[in-house]
Each structure stands twice: as C-alpha cells, then as structure tokens.
C-alpha cells in the first residue's frame, strides 16, 4: 500500500494523482468551522465548500478517469454523519457533507458500467481535535454580545 499526502486545493498537487497507479482512491479531506449559519461570514462558508466539495470533486475526477481507463477500481469518500443528519451550529460543514453524499451516489451510478465502485464512509465525532478546532474558529468572527444587544 502506498499512501501519499497532497493539498487538494493545489492544482499541481492534484495532478500528482496521475503519477500513481492505484486501485482504490480515498477522498479524505475536509475543513470545518462551527457557528450559527445565519451569522457566519460568506467567505468562511465559501472556504469550507472550496475544500470539502469543489477540490474533493476535482481530485476524484482525476482518480475516476484513471480507474475508468483501467476498467476497475474503487473510490471511497470519507464523508461524515453530518452528511446524513444535521446539528445546530454545524450548518456549513453539514451542507458540504450532504453534497459529498450526493456526488458519491451520482458517481456510483455513472461509473458502475465502467467497473468502478463508489461508496462512502460516515464516521461520527472522534476525539481528533477536528471538532475542537471547528468550535474555536467562530471566535474569530462571532460576536455574541452584539447579537444579545440587538435583541434588547
């Protein structure tokens, strides 16, 4: 087994996928940021979508082309329970994971005839620090005092 790390938001890194011969491609990249969906700045939401949806799909497209040429292989999206259910203050991340679920189901049907299988893995929360960092990020922009004052 060969495992290599790449920055899927970097075009040159994504192109490195073509340099490897593989039978299984695991799409496992995501960022997260918590906070109220109605308050989160759009640039933060766009950044989450850029990594979790658009760059993920671009990397999967590279892999899919290789596997279709081979006539076999597997693509595994590491999604999340957030792609199936939602929780308050997790809206942007959940939206991207729902998008991953939709892409995976679509690709599963589209690539089946070419011998390429597609699936998802949907883990729940693990104590890796990922969710802690997401919760901390909102304090860079969220002003709970302002919201409270506006209610008064």
Coordinates of N, CA, C and O in Angstrom, one line a residue:
X1 N 0.8 -1.2 0.0 CA 0.0 0.0 0.0 C 0.9 1.2 0.0 O 1.9 1.3 0.7
X2 N 0.5 2.2 -0.8 CA 1.2 3.5 -0.8 C 0.2 4.6 -0.4 O -0.9 4.6 -1.0
X3 N 0.6 5.4 0.5 CA -0.2 6.5 1.0 C 0.6 7.7 0.7 O 1.8 7.8 1.1
X4 N 0.0 8.7 0.1 CA 0.7 10.0 0.0 C -0.3 11.1 0.2 O -1.5 11.0 0.0
X5 N 0.3 12.2 0.8 CA -0.5 13.4 1.1 C -0.3 14.4 0.1 O 0.7 14.6 -0.5
X6 N -1.4 15.1 -0.2 CA -1.4 16.2 -1.2 C -2.4 17.2 -0.8 O -3.4 16.9 0.0
X7 N -2.2 18.4 -1.2 CA -3.1 19.5 -1.0 C -4.1 19.6 -2.1 O -3.7 20.0 -3.2
X8 N -5.3 19.1 -1.9 CA -6.3 19.0 -3.0 C -6.7 20.4 -3.5 O -7.3 20.5 -4.6
X9 N -6.4 21.5 -2.8 CA -6.7 22.8 -3.4 C -5.6 23.3 -4.3 O -5.8 24.4 -4.9
X10 N -4.5 22.6 -4.4 CA -3.4 22.9 -5.2 C -3.4 22.1 -6.5 O -3.3 20.9 -6.5
X11 N -3.5 22.8 -7.7 CA -3.6 22.2 -9.0 C -2.5 21.2 -9.2 O -2.6 20.1 -9.7
X12 N -1.2 21.7 -8.9 CA -0.1 20.8 -9.1 C -0.1 19.6 -8.3 O 0.3 18.5 -8.7
X13 N -0.5 19.7 -7.1 CA -0.7 18.5 -6.2 C -1.7 17.6 -6.7 O -1.5 16.4 -6.8
X14 N -2.9 18.1 -7.2 CA -3.9 17.2 -7.7 C -3.4 16.5 -9.0 O -3.7 15.3 -9.2
X15 N -2.6 17.1 -9.8 CA -2.0 16.5 -11.0 C -1.1 15.3 -10.6 O -0.9 14.4 -11.4
X16 N -0.5 15.3 -9.4 CA 0.3 14.2 -8.9 C -0.5 12.9 -8.9 O 0.1 11.8 -8.9
X17 N -1.8 13.0 -8.8 CA -2.6 11.7 -8.8 C -2.3 10.9 -10.0 O -2.2 9.7 -10.0
X18 N -2.0 11.6 -11.2 CA -1.8 10.8 -12.4 C -0.4 10.1 -12.4 O -0.2 9.2 -13.2
X19 N 0.4 10.4 -11.5 CA 1.8 9.8 -11.4 C 1.7 8.4 -10.6 O 2.8 7.8 -10.5
X20 N 0.6 8.1 -10.1 CA 0.5 6.9 -9.3 C -0.5 5.9 -9.9 O -1.5 6.2 -10.5
X21 N -0.1 4.6 -9.8 CA -1.0 3.5 -10.2 C -1.7 3.0 -8.9 O -1.1 2.6 -7.9
X22 N -3.0 3.0 -8.9 CA -3.8 2.6 -7.8 C -5.1 2.0 -8.2 O -5.5 2.1 -9.3
X23 N -5.6 1.2 -7.3 CA -6.9 0.5 -7.5 C -8.0 1.1 -6.6 O -9.2 0.9 -6.9
X24 N -7.6 1.8 -5.5 CA -8.5 2.4 -4.6 C -8.1 3.8 -4.3 O -6.9 4.1 -4.1
X25 N -9.0 4.7 -4.4 CA -8.8 6.1 -4.2 C -9.7 6.6 -3.0 O -10.9 6.4 -3.1
X26 N -9.1 7.1 -1.9 CA -9.8 7.5 -0.8 C -9.8 9.1 -0.8 O -8.7 9.7 -0.6
X27 N -10.9 9.7 -0.9 CA -11.1 11.1 -0.8 C -11.3 11.5 0.6 O -12.4 11.3 1.1
X28 N -10.3 12.0 1.3 CA -10.4 12.2 2.7 C -9.8 13.6 3.0 O -8.7 13.7 3.5
X29 N -10.5 14.7 2.7 CA -10.1 16.0 3.0 C -11.3 16.8 3.5 O -12.3 16.8 2.8
X30 N -11.1 17.6 4.5 CA -12.2 18.4 4.9 C -11.7 19.5 5.9 O -10.7 19.2 6.6
X31 N -12.3 20.6 5.9 CA -12.1 21.6 7.0 C -13.5 21.9 7.6 O -14.5 21.5 7.0
X32 N -13.6 22.4 8.7 CA -14.8 22.7 9.4 C -14.7 23.9 10.2 O -13.6 24.3 10.7
X33 N -15.9 24.6 10.4 CA -16.0 25.7 11.3 C -17.4 25.8 11.8 O -18.3 25.7 11.0
X34 N -17.5 25.9 13.1 CA -18.9 25.9 13.7 C -19.3 27.4 13.8 O -18.6 28.3 13.7
X35 N -20.6 27.5 14.2 CA -21.2 28.8 14.4 C -22.6 28.8 13.8 O -23.0 28.0 13.0
X36 N -23.3 29.9 14.1 CA -24.7 30.0 13.6 C -24.7 30.3 12.1 O -24.0 31.2 11.7
X37 N -25.3 29.5 11.3 CA -25.4 29.6 9.9 C -25.8 31.0 9.4 O -25.3 31.5 8.5
X38 N -26.8 31.6 10.1 CA -27.3 32.9 9.8 C -26.3 34.0 10.0 O -26.5 35.1 9.6
X39 N -25.2 33.7 10.8 CA -24.3 34.8 11.1 C -22.9 34.6 10.5 O -22.1 35.5 10.4
X40 N -22.6 33.4 10.0 CA -21.2 33.1 9.5 C -20.9 33.9 8.3 O -21.8 33.9 7.4
X41 N -19.8 34.5 8.3 CA -19.4 35.3 7.1 C -19.3 34.4 5.8 O -18.8 33.2 5.9
X42 N -19.8 34.8 4.7 CA -19.8 34.0 3.5 C -18.4 33.6 3.0 O -18.3 32.5 2.5
X43 N -17.4 34.4 3.3 CA -16.1 34.0 2.9 C -15.7 32.7 3.6 O -15.0 31.8 3.1
X44 N -16.1 32.6 4.9 CA -15.8 31.4 5.6 C -16.5 30.1 5.1 O -16.0 29.1 5.0
X45 N -17.8 30.3 4.7 CA -18.6 29.3 4.1 C -18.0 28.9 2.8 O -17.9 27.7 2.5
X46 N -17.6 29.8 2.0 CA -17.0 29.5 0.7 C -15.7 28.7 0.8 O -15.5 27.8 0.0
X47 N -14.9 29.0 1.8 CA -13.7 28.3 2.0 C -14.0 26.9 2.4 O -13.3 25.9 1.9
X48 N -15.0 26.6 3.2 CA -15.3 25.2 3.6 C -15.8 24.5 2.3 O -15.4 23.3 2.1
X49 N -16.6 25.1 1.5 CA -17.1 24.5 0.3 C -15.9 24.2 -0.7 O -15.9 23.2 -1.4
X50 N -15.0 25.2 -0.8 CA -13.9 25.0 -1.7 C -13.1 23.7 -1.4 O -12.8 23.0 -2.4
X51 N -12.8 23.5 -0.2 CA -12.0 22.3 0.2 C -12.9 21.1 0.1 O -12.6 20.1 -0.5
X52 N -14.0 21.1 0.9 CA -14.8 19.9 1.1 C -15.6 19.4 -0.1 O -15.8 18.2 -0.2
X53 N -16.0 20.3 -1.0 CA -16.8 19.9 -2.1 C -16.0 20.1 -3.4 O -15.7 19.1 -4.1
X54 N -15.6 21.3 -3.8 CA -15.0 21.5 -5.1 C -13.7 20.9 -5.3 O -13.4 20.1 -6.3
X55 N -12.7 21.0 -4.4 CA -11.4 20.4 -4.5 C -11.5 18.9 -4.4 O -10.8 18.2 -5.1
X56 N -12.4 18.4 -3.5 CA -12.6 17.0 -3.4 C -13.1 16.4 -4.7 O -12.6 15.4 -5.2
X57 N -14.1 17.1 -5.3 CA -14.6 16.6 -6.6 C -13.5 16.6 -7.7 O -13.4 15.7 -8.4
X58 N -12.7 17.7 -7.7 CA -11.6 17.7 -8.7 C -10.7 16.6 -8.5 O -10.2 16.0 -9.5
X59 N -10.3 16.3 -7.3 CA -9.4 15.2 -7.1 C -10.0 13.8 -7.5 O -9.4 13.0 -8.1
X60 N -11.3 13.7 -7.2 CA -12.0 12.4 -7.6 C -12.1 12.3 -9.1 O -12.0 11.2 -9.6
X61 N -12.3 13.4 -9.8 CA -12.3 13.4 -11.2 C -11.0 12.8 -11.8 O -11.0 12.0 -12.7
X62 N -9.9 13.2 -11.3 CA -8.6 12.7 -11.7 C -8.6 11.2 -11.5 O -8.2 10.4 -12.4
X63 N -9.0 10.7 -10.3 CA -9.0 9.3 -10.0 C -10.0 8.5 -10.8 O -9.6 7.5 -11.3
X64 N -11.1 9.1 -11.0 CA -12.2 8.4 -11.8 C -11.7 8.2 -13.3 O -11.9 7.1 -13.8
X65 N -11.0 9.1 -13.9 CA -10.5 9.0 -15.2 C -9.5 7.8 -15.3 O -9.6 7.0 -16.2
X66 N -8.6 7.8 -14.3 CA -7.6 6.7 -14.3 C -8.3 5.3 -14.1 O -8.0 4.4 -14.8
X67 N -9.3 5.2 -13.2 CA -9.9 4.0 -12.9 C -10.8 3.5 -14.1 O -10.9 2.3 -14.4
X68 N -11.4 4.4 -14.7 CA -12.3 4.1 -15.9 C -11.4 3.5 -17.0 O -11.7 2.5 -17.6
X69 N -10.2 4.1 -17.2 CA -9.3 3.6 -18.2 C -8.8 2.1 -17.9 O -8.7 1.3 -18.7
X70 N -8.7 1.9 -16.6 CA -8.3 0.5 -16.1 C -9.4 -0.4 -16.2 O -9.2 -1.7 -16.2
X71 N -10.6 0.1 -16.1 CA -11.8 -0.8 -16.2 C -12.2 -1.4 -14.8 O -13.0 -2.3 -14.8
X72 N -11.6 -0.9 -13.8 CA -11.9 -1.4 -12.4 C -11.3 -0.4 -11.4 O -10.4 0.4 -11.7
X73 N -11.8 -0.5 -10.2 CA -11.3 0.2 -9.1 C -12.4 0.7 -8.1 O -13.6 0.4 -8.4
X74 N -12.0 1.4 -7.1 CA -12.9 1.8 -6.1 C -12.6 3.3 -5.7 O -11.4 3.6 -5.5
X75 N -13.6 4.1 -5.5 CA -13.5 5.4 -5.0 C -14.3 5.4 -3.7 O -15.4 5.1 -3.6
X76 N -13.6 5.9 -2.6 CA -14.2 5.9 -1.3 C -14.2 7.4 -0.8 O -13.1 8.0 -0.7
X77 N -15.3 7.9 -0.6 CA -15.4 9.3 0.0 C -15.5 9.1 1.5 O -16.4 8.4 2.0
X78 N -14.6 9.7 2.2 CA -14.7 9.8 3.7 C -15.6 11.0 4.0 O -15.2 12.1 3.9
X79 N -16.9 10.7 4.2 CA -17.9 11.7 4.5 C -18.0 11.9 6.0 O -17.0 12.0 6.7
X80 N -19.2 11.9 6.5 CA -19.4 12.2 7.9 C -20.9 11.8 8.2 O -21.8 11.9 7.3
X81 N -21.2 11.6 9.5 CA -22.6 11.5 9.9 C -23.3 12.8 9.6 O -24.5 12.9 9.4
X82 N -22.5 13.9 9.6 CA -23.1 15.2 9.3 C -23.6 15.3 7.8 O -24.4 16.2 7.5
X83 N -23.3 14.3 7.0 CA -23.8 14.2 5.7 C -25.2 13.5 5.6 O -25.9 13.5 4.6
X84 N -25.6 13.0 6.8 CA -26.9 12.3 6.9 C -27.8 13.1 7.8 O -29.0 13.1 7.6
X85 N -27.3 13.6 8.9 CA -28.1 14.4 9.9 C -27.4 15.7 10.1 O -26.2 15.9 9.8
X86 N -28.1 16.6 10.7 CA -27.6 18.0 11.0 C -27.7 18.2 12.5 O -28.4 17.6 13.2
X87 N -26.8 19.2 12.9 CA -26.9 19.7 14.3 C -26.8 21.2 14.2 O -26.2 21.8 13.3
X88 N -27.3 21.9 15.2 CA -27.2 23.3 15.3 C -25.7 23.7 15.3 O -24.9 23.0 15.9
X89 N -25.4 24.8 14.6 CA -24.1 25.4 14.5 C -23.1 24.6 13.7 O -21.9 24.8 13.7
X90 N -23.6 23.6 13.0 CA -22.8 22.8 12.1 C -23.2 22.9 10.6 O -22.9 22.0 9.8
X91 N -24.0 23.9 10.3 CA -24.6 24.0 9.0 C -23.7 24.0 7.8 O -23.9 23.2 6.9
X92 N -22.7 24.8 7.8 CA -21.8 24.8 6.6 C -21.2 23.4 6.3 O -21.1 22.9 5.2
X93 N -20.6 22.9 7.4 CA -20.0 21.6 7.3 C -21.0 20.5 6.8 O -20.7 19.7 5.9
X94 N -22.2 20.5 7.5 CA -23.2 19.5 7.1 C -23.6 19.7 5.6 O -23.8 18.7 4.9
X95 N -23.7 20.9 5.2 CA -24.1 21.2 3.8 C -23.0 20.6 2.8 O -23.4 19.9 1.8
X96 N -21.8 20.7 3.2 CA -20.7 20.1 2.3 C -20.8 18.6 2.3 O -20.6 18.0 1.3
X97 N -21.0 18.1 3.5 CA -21.1 16.6 3.6 C -22.3 16.0 2.9 O -22.3 14.9 2.4
X98 N -23.4 16.8 2.9 CA -24.6 16.4 2.1 C -24.2 16.4 0.6 O -24.7 15.5 -0.1
X99 N -23.5 17.4 0.2 CA -23.0 17.4 -1.2 C -22.1 16.2 -1.5 O -22.3 15.6 -2.6
X100 N -21.3 15.8 -0.6 CA -20.4 14.7 -0.8 C -21.3 13.4 -1.0 O -21.1 12.6 -1.9
X101 N -22.3 13.3 -0.2 CA -23.2 12.1 -0.3 C -23.9 12.1 -1.7 O -24.0 11.1 -2.3
X102 N -24.3 13.3 -2.2 CA -25.0 13.4 -3.5 C -24.0 13.1 -4.6 O -24.4 12.4 -5.6
X103 N -22.8 13.6 -4.5 CA -21.8 13.3 -5.5 C -21.5 11.8 -5.5 O -21.4 11.2 -6.6
X104 N -21.3 11.2 -4.4 CA -21.0 9.8 -4.3 C -22.1 8.9 -4.9 O -21.8 8.0 -5.7
X105 N -23.3 9.2 -4.6 CA -24.5 8.4 -5.1 C -24.5 8.6 -6.7 O -24.8 7.6 -7.4
X106 N -24.3 9.8 -7.1 CA -24.3 10.0 -8.6 C -23.2 9.3 -9.3 O -23.4 8.6 -10.3
X107 N -22.0 9.4 -8.8 CA -20.8 8.7 -9.4 C -21.0 7.2 -9.3 O -20.6 6.5 -10.2
X108 N -21.6 6.7 -8.2 CA -21.8 5.3 -8.1 C -22.6 4.8 -9.3 O -22.3 3.8 -9.9
X109 N -23.6 5.5 -9.7 CA -24.5 5.1 -10.8 C -23.7 5.3 -12.1 O -23.8 4.5 -13.1
X110 N -23.0 6.4 -12.2 CA -22.3 6.8 -13.5 C -21.2 5.9 -13.8 O -20.9 5.6 -15.0
X111 N -20.4 5.4 -12.8 CA -19.2 4.7 -13.0 C -19.4 3.2 -13.0 O -18.4 2.4 -13.3
X112 N -20.5 2.7 -12.5 CA -20.8 1.3 -12.4 C -20.5 0.5 -13.7 O -19.8 -0.5 -13.7
X113 N -20.9 1.0 -14.8 CA -20.8 0.3 -16.1 C -19.3 0.2 -16.5 O -18.9 -0.5 -17.4
X114 N -18.4 1.0 -15.9 CA -17.0 1.0 -16.2 C -16.2 0.2 -15.2 O -15.0 0.3 -15.2
X115 N -16.9 -0.5 -14.3 CA -16.2 -1.3 -13.4 C -15.6 -0.6 -12.2 O -14.8 -1.1 -11.4
X116 N -16.1 0.6 -11.9 CA -15.6 1.4 -10.8 C -16.7 1.5 -9.8 O -17.8 1.9 -10.1
X117 N -16.4 1.1 -8.6 CA -17.3 1.1 -7.4 C -17.1 2.4 -6.6 O -15.9 2.9 -6.5
X118 N -18.2 3.0 -6.1 CA -18.1 4.2 -5.3 C -18.9 4.0 -4.1 O -20.0 3.5 -4.1
X119 N -18.3 4.5 -2.9 CA -19.0 4.4 -1.7 C -18.6 5.5 -0.7 O -17.7 6.2 -1.0
X120 N -19.2 5.5 0.4 CA -18.9 6.5 1.4 C -18.6 5.8 2.8 O -19.2 4.7 3.0
X121 N -17.9 6.4 3.6 CA -17.7 6.0 5.0 C -18.2 7.2 5.8 O -17.8 8.4 5.5
X122 N -19.0 7.0 6.8 CA -19.6 8.1 7.5 C -19.4 8.0 9.0 O -20.2 7.7 9.8
X123 N -18.1 8.4 9.4 CA -17.8 8.3 10.9 C -18.6 9.4 11.6 O -18.9 10.5 11.0
X124 N -18.7 9.2 12.9 CA -19.2 10.2 13.8 C -18.1 11.0 14.4 O -16.9 10.9 13.9
X125 N -18.3 11.7 15.4 CA -17.3 12.5 16.1 C -16.3 11.6 16.8 O -16.6 10.7 17.5
X126 N -15.0 11.9 16.5 CA -13.9 11.3 17.2 C -13.0 12.4 17.8 O -13.0 13.5 17.4
X127 N -12.4 12.0 18.9 CA -11.5 13.0 19.6 C -10.2 13.2 18.9 O -9.1 12.7 19.4
X128 N -10.2 13.8 17.7 CA -9.0 14.0 17.0 C -8.6 15.5 17.0 O -7.5 15.8 16.5
X129 N -9.4 16.4 17.5 CA -9.1 17.8 17.5 C -9.8 18.5 16.4 O -9.9 19.7 16.4
X130 N -10.3 17.8 15.4 CA -11.0 18.4 14.3 C -12.2 19.2 14.7 O -12.4 20.4 14.3
X131 N -13.1 18.6 15.6 CA -14.3 19.4 16.0 C -13.9 20.5 17.0 O -14.6 21.5 17.0
X132 N -12.9 20.3 17.8 CA -12.4 21.3 18.7 C -12.0 22.6 17.9 O -12.3 23.7 18.3
X133 N -11.2 22.3 16.9 CA -10.7 23.5 16.1 C -11.9 24.2 15.4 O -11.9 25.4 15.3
X134 N -12.9 23.4 15.0 CA -14.1 24.0 14.3 C -14.8 24.9 15.3 O -15.3 26.0 14.9
X135 N -15.0 24.4 16.5 CA -15.7 25.2 17.5 C -14.9 26.5 17.9 O -15.5 27.5 18.1
X136 N -13.6 26.4 17.9 CA -12.8 27.6 18.2 C -12.8 28.7 17.1 O -12.6 29.8 17.4
X137 N -12.9 28.2 15.9 CA -12.8 29.2 14.8 C -13.8 30.3 14.8 O -13.6 31.4 14.4
X138 N -15.0 30.0 15.3 CA -16.1 31.0 15.3 C -15.7 32.2 16.1 O -16.2 33.3 15.9
X139 N -14.8 32.1 17.1 CA -14.5 33.2 17.9 C -13.6 34.3 17.2 O -13.4 35.3 17.7
X140 N -13.2 33.9 16.0 CA -12.5 34.9 15.1 C -13.5 35.9 14.5 O -13.0 36.9 14.1
X141 N -14.8 35.6 14.5 CA -15.7 36.5 13.8 C -17.0 36.6 14.6 O -17.7 37.6 14.4
X142 N -17.4 35.7 15.4 CA -18.7 35.7 16.1 C -18.7 36.6 17.3 O -17.8 36.6 18.1
X143 N -19.7 37.5 17.4 CA -19.8 38.5 18.5 C -21.1 38.2 19.1 O -22.1 38.9 18.8
X144 N -21.2 37.3 20.1 CA -22.4 37.0 20.8 C -23.0 38.2 21.6 O -24.2 38.3 21.7
X145 N -22.1 39.1 22.1 CA -22.5 40.3 22.8 C -23.3 41.2 21.8 O -24.4 41.7 22.2
X146 N -22.9 41.3 20.6 CA -23.6 42.2 19.6 C -25.0 41.6 19.4 O -26.0 42.3 19.4
X147 N -25.0 40.3 19.2 CA -26.3 39.6 18.9 C -27.3 39.8 20.1 O -28.4 40.2 20.0
X148 N -26.7 39.7 21.3 CA -27.5 39.9 22.5 C -28.0 41.3 22.6 O -29.2 41.5 22.9
X149 N -27.2 42.3 22.3 CA -27.6 43.7 22.4 C -28.7 44.0 21.3 O -29.5 44.8 21.6
X150 N -28.6 43.4 20.2 CA -29.6 43.6 19.2 C -30.9 43.1 19.6 O -32.0 43.6 19.1
X151 N -31.0 42.1 20.4 CA -32.3 41.5 20.9 C -32.9 42.5 21.9 O -34.1 42.5 22.0
X152 N -32.1 43.2 22.6 CA -32.6 44.0 23.7 C -33.2 45.3 23.2 O -33.4 45.9 22.4

